[in-house]
């Protein structure tokens, strides 16, 4: 029964037919009530007329409705209208895998992310006892953004026999005995041998089909081809796939996955799709990889032994990851074992935060049994500490650690030190009780805890190290800066509990002691900053390779040459994302350290997306020019040292971008002069962040506006162009200063100082009589307004329950900010004769990068002069899924030194 455009089924209006198969016709339709596009499948009349079958279908649809997963097409409900029974589903745009494979084999870098998403979908279904039984390329759709959706879960078992079709190609095959043993169910080319023989099947049939689909993706050929149904079924039951069709470039772990998925005996096949997913990600790899260029018998024997060896060693730390069916005695020699640890759903482990890098996003406990990490919520961007016991499959959230960064363990492994809210804190892992040890932390650079109860920590990027009792108190100097030297960072104790290592900006690694402020230059390792000691070696990152160099604890000197331990370790601004324990456990993250999940996006006042500019990438601050024709933006590009940012200028009319800064240092936070002729920005080219200026058309040379030994960030030009308002990093917080740009006296002077607190993100009102800014003086960031040039003559808190990043409408009648729950807020205001704010109004929730938590002196959005459109550094749609692909999970290596000894 075909439906025509305009046909109504309840609230659904059919707009077009988009497919037809054994299960009936598929239509695109509009949900007129919710204003969304849906897919409607019209069930065959034979099924719709059979009450028993329809009741079974109803029950099945109810079960499938429980599947709420980002990689499974959602079922919205059943609709009965005019004698027609329709299944209403999520409309998934994009081509299916059969269409993609028809063009060519899929490159491995594209195929593996697809396969992992397929596996996650099957894993979610299997956990609910639901078996797909008809997995095939035509039932897997890939959207344009790379998101995979698996379709038609469980529907095939309700379908009638389909005659007159090429069963080896696309349709589902069934017998009238729909749910009885003896049925044949599934598409012939992808069904398991037990399906082909008509036996009862379980989730291992889906694992077989997964292997068949993966084989076809990476080779462009079917694993079990045939000219007709009989030939195809015979190949499934009797023949091996054409293994020689797999390119030699395919990693051994992928070949292993294919072989354990396509074992004809279900008992010898992989037993859980979750294990298959982990294997694709390298969770069961050993240092000595299995070589595929051996005879089939030898290959199978080695393959089984390798899997068993991995699983035996993993079980020693109680990892209930599940095992493949292969069980053989483990080799007697000890090998390094690698596996992955994922954060909880809805959270990610990342080395970057809205305020900059996390100098220690993860830390393994001294006995190697637990991993502490900073979890960042994929929705909202909030962050806190989590602890994962390697003997369990879940992580524990440590409440009271909101905004935490740089965790480090106590020597007994019972407590964690961390930084939050400008303070050094500690928390007992078992009880979850956090206490403050001291304040005055503006830009934490890591900490380390001695066995004698002393914590050495870096409070700022421009200060020496300090030390404080683990019970709290007043900090004292642990190191002294040399002449012209910037801050000391990343301290780490040696096993004696007295000596510690630390680094400075130029890469020098120093050895110091709690007993004095003297120090010894250990080496100038060409490294990305942090250096840790473990098992007779110093570990550090060179470029993106984790290196280990022998170190003599008695002589306190390096010996021998460094050797590589791990590749592609994530590096973010002078920090390598790794940690190592005394018990031979190494943890690290891989990746580039560059975010690619942000897009500069236009929104209207109700949150409707109006369009985007530029490609997705690693953006930070944005600033629209006074005439509204251009935008200045910070962007990191691959190849820049330490992921340094550069300023770019985008022209809206021409849709072109021009790189504005060209040195290899960090350049960011550009602000426009009132007439748009110049841009001022902050650059680290002189060793600390200084203020520079240049014509906004890119012509001419960079002009130094102001240099000093303090780090500085520009905030705004005064409307008359006489002053540049900028932030200065001072002891205990950020301050606001004024740099005169006209007249004879160009000496900077303070505008607003709040000892021990951050005053940032300042903006002049359009008439120049007021300044809006963000301050954490109340204990959380709030937006305030004070008069200019005399701030002491008044003060108004504009935000409520938290706020950051103020922006004025050009006529001065509205002030915008981002709330703590990531909403764009509008505050009607009057500046004549005095400043008078009204109650804030929530305009829309926005996926702004950094959410409502950032305290760094930049702005992640800007507003047009009429206040009607917002250009926002937004997180891309789809990146808030329960298990996003970036950033990488934690790689755990047991007995990491085994690789060094071979």
PDB file of N, CA and C in Angstrom, residues 26 69 104 129 194 239 287 397 432 441-442 464 473 490 506 520 534 595 638 641 678 685 731 866 868-869 887 891:
ATOM      1  N   UNK A  26       9.058   2.863   3.231  1.00  0.00           N
ATOM      2  CA  UNK A  26       9.561   3.812   4.210  1.00  0.00           C
ATOM      3  C   UNK A  26       9.324   5.217   3.669  1.00  0.00           C
ATOM      4  N   UNK A  69      20.329   5.220  22.785  1.00  0.00           N
ATOM      5  CA  UNK A  69      21.776   5.224  22.552  1.00  0.00           C
ATOM      6  C   UNK A  69      22.079   6.098  21.356  1.00  0.00           C
ATOM      7  N   UNK A 104      33.957   2.021  -3.073  1.00  0.00           N
ATOM      8  CA  UNK A 104      35.305   1.511  -2.869  1.00  0.00           C
ATOM      9  C   UNK A 104      35.432   1.025  -1.442  1.00  0.00           C
ATOM     10  N   UNK A 129      19.470  -7.596  26.426  1.00  0.00           N
ATOM     11  CA  UNK A 129      18.983  -8.871  25.929  1.00  0.00           C
ATOM     12  C   UNK A 129      18.380  -8.811  24.539  1.00  0.00           C
ATOM     13  N   UNK A 194      25.447 -20.749  12.323  1.00  0.00           N
ATOM     14  CA  UNK A 194      24.319 -21.329  13.052  1.00  0.00           C
ATOM     15  C   UNK A 194      22.993 -20.812  12.526  1.00  0.00           C
ATOM     16  N   UNK A 239      33.294 -22.277   3.965  1.00  0.00           N
ATOM     17  CA  UNK A 239      34.495 -21.632   3.457  1.00  0.00           C
ATOM     18  C   UNK A 239      35.009 -20.564   4.416  1.00  0.00           C
ATOM     19  N   UNK A 287      53.298  -6.012  24.101  1.00  0.00           N
ATOM     20  CA  UNK A 287      54.456  -5.414  23.444  1.00  0.00           C
ATOM     21  C   UNK A 287      54.891  -6.258  22.262  1.00  0.00           C
ATOM     22  N   UNK A 397      33.013   9.320  41.665  1.00  0.00           N
ATOM     23  CA  UNK A 397      33.060  10.781  41.636  1.00  0.00           C
ATOM     24  C   UNK A 397      33.395  11.308  43.031  1.00  0.00           C
ATOM     25  N   UNK A 432      35.648  11.306  50.929  1.00  0.00           N
ATOM     26  CA  UNK A 432      35.228  12.385  50.045  1.00  0.00           C
ATOM     27  C   UNK A 432      35.132  13.722  50.736  1.00  0.00           C
ATOM     28  N   UNK A 441      46.583  30.838  44.771  1.00  0.00           N
ATOM     29  CA  UNK A 441      46.933  30.088  43.567  1.00  0.00           C
ATOM     30  C   UNK A 441      46.215  30.711  42.375  1.00  0.00           C
ATOM     31  N   UNK A 442      46.959  31.311  41.462  1.00  0.00           N
ATOM     32  CA  UNK A 442      46.340  31.969  40.310  1.00  0.00           C
ATOM     33  C   UNK A 442      46.394  31.142  39.051  1.00  0.00           C
ATOM     34  N   UNK A 464      58.078  31.358  41.848  1.00  0.00           N
ATOM     35  CA  UNK A 464      58.838  30.168  42.217  1.00  0.00           C
ATOM     36  C   UNK A 464      57.910  29.183  42.933  1.00  0.00           C
ATOM     37  N   UNK A 473      48.387  25.515  56.163  1.00  0.00           N
ATOM     38  CA  UNK A 473      49.169  26.540  56.829  1.00  0.00           C
ATOM     39  C   UNK A 473      49.598  27.621  55.872  1.00  0.00           C
ATOM     40  N   UNK A 490      55.709  22.200  37.635  1.00  0.00           N
ATOM     41  CA  UNK A 490      55.675  20.749  37.563  1.00  0.00           C
ATOM     42  C   UNK A 490      56.654  20.063  38.516  1.00  0.00           C
ATOM     43  N   UNK A 506      62.380  27.416  29.754  1.00  0.00           N
ATOM     44  CA  UNK A 506      63.324  27.125  28.683  1.00  0.00           C
ATOM     45  C   UNK A 506      63.668  25.646  28.568  1.00  0.00           C
ATOM     46  N   UNK A 520      70.332  22.398  41.600  1.00  0.00           N
ATOM     47  CA  UNK A 520      71.340  21.914  40.667  1.00  0.00           C
ATOM     48  C   UNK A 520      70.692  21.717  39.308  1.00  0.00           C
ATOM     49  N   UNK A 534      60.594   6.920  37.918  1.00  0.00           N
ATOM     50  CA  UNK A 534      60.010   5.614  38.224  1.00  0.00           C
ATOM     51  C   UNK A 534      60.976   4.518  37.800  1.00  0.00           C
ATOM     52  N   UNK A 595      41.886  20.762  19.921  1.00  0.00           N
ATOM     53  CA  UNK A 595      40.466  20.484  19.799  1.00  0.00           C
ATOM     54  C   UNK A 595      40.002  20.790  18.385  1.00  0.00           C
ATOM     55  N   UNK A 638      47.804  22.958  13.705  1.00  0.00           N
ATOM     56  CA  UNK A 638      48.827  21.917  13.821  1.00  0.00           C
ATOM     57  C   UNK A 638      50.194  22.457  13.404  1.00  0.00           C
ATOM     58  N   UNK A 641      54.311  25.144  18.042  1.00  0.00           N
ATOM     59  CA  UNK A 641      54.866  24.555  19.260  1.00  0.00           C
ATOM     60  C   UNK A 641      53.921  24.745  20.433  1.00  0.00           C
ATOM     61  N   UNK A 678      42.800  49.229  14.170  1.00  0.00           N
ATOM     62  CA  UNK A 678      43.897  48.496  14.794  1.00  0.00           C
ATOM     63  C   UNK A 678      43.361  47.367  15.666  1.00  0.00           C
ATOM     64  N   UNK A 685      55.947  36.297  22.900  1.00  0.00           N
ATOM     65  CA  UNK A 685      57.193  36.252  22.140  1.00  0.00           C
ATOM     66  C   UNK A 685      58.400  36.758  22.939  1.00  0.00           C
ATOM     67  N   UNK A 731      50.153  38.737  42.332  1.00  0.00           N
ATOM     68  CA  UNK A 731      50.154  37.730  43.386  1.00  0.00           C
ATOM     69  C   UNK A 731      48.751  37.578  43.951  1.00  0.00           C
ATOM     70  N   UNK A 866      23.180  45.562  17.272  1.00  0.00           N
ATOM     71  CA  UNK A 866      21.762  45.694  17.621  1.00  0.00           C
ATOM     72  C   UNK A 866      21.315  44.664  18.650  1.00  0.00           C
ATOM     73  N   UNK A 868      20.886  41.483  18.289  1.00  0.00           N
ATOM     74  CA  UNK A 868      19.969  40.482  17.745  1.00  0.00           C
ATOM     75  C   UNK A 868      20.648  39.176  17.341  1.00  0.00           C
ATOM     76  N   UNK A 869      21.949  39.199  17.138  1.00  0.00           N
ATOM     77  CA  UNK A 869      22.660  37.984  16.739  1.00  0.00           C
ATOM     78  C   UNK A 869      23.913  37.807  17.600  1.00  0.00           C
ATOM     79  N   UNK A 887      38.091  13.589  23.570  1.00  0.00           N
ATOM     80  CA  UNK A 887      39.490  13.217  23.556  1.00  0.00           C
ATOM     81  C   UNK A 887      39.686  11.744  23.850  1.00  0.00           C
ATOM     82  N   UNK A 891      45.179   5.304  28.441  1.00  0.00           N
ATOM     83  CA  UNK A 891      45.888   4.054  28.167  1.00  0.00           C
ATOM     84  C   UNK A 891      46.643   3.636  29.417  1.00  0.00           C
TER      85      UNK A 891
END
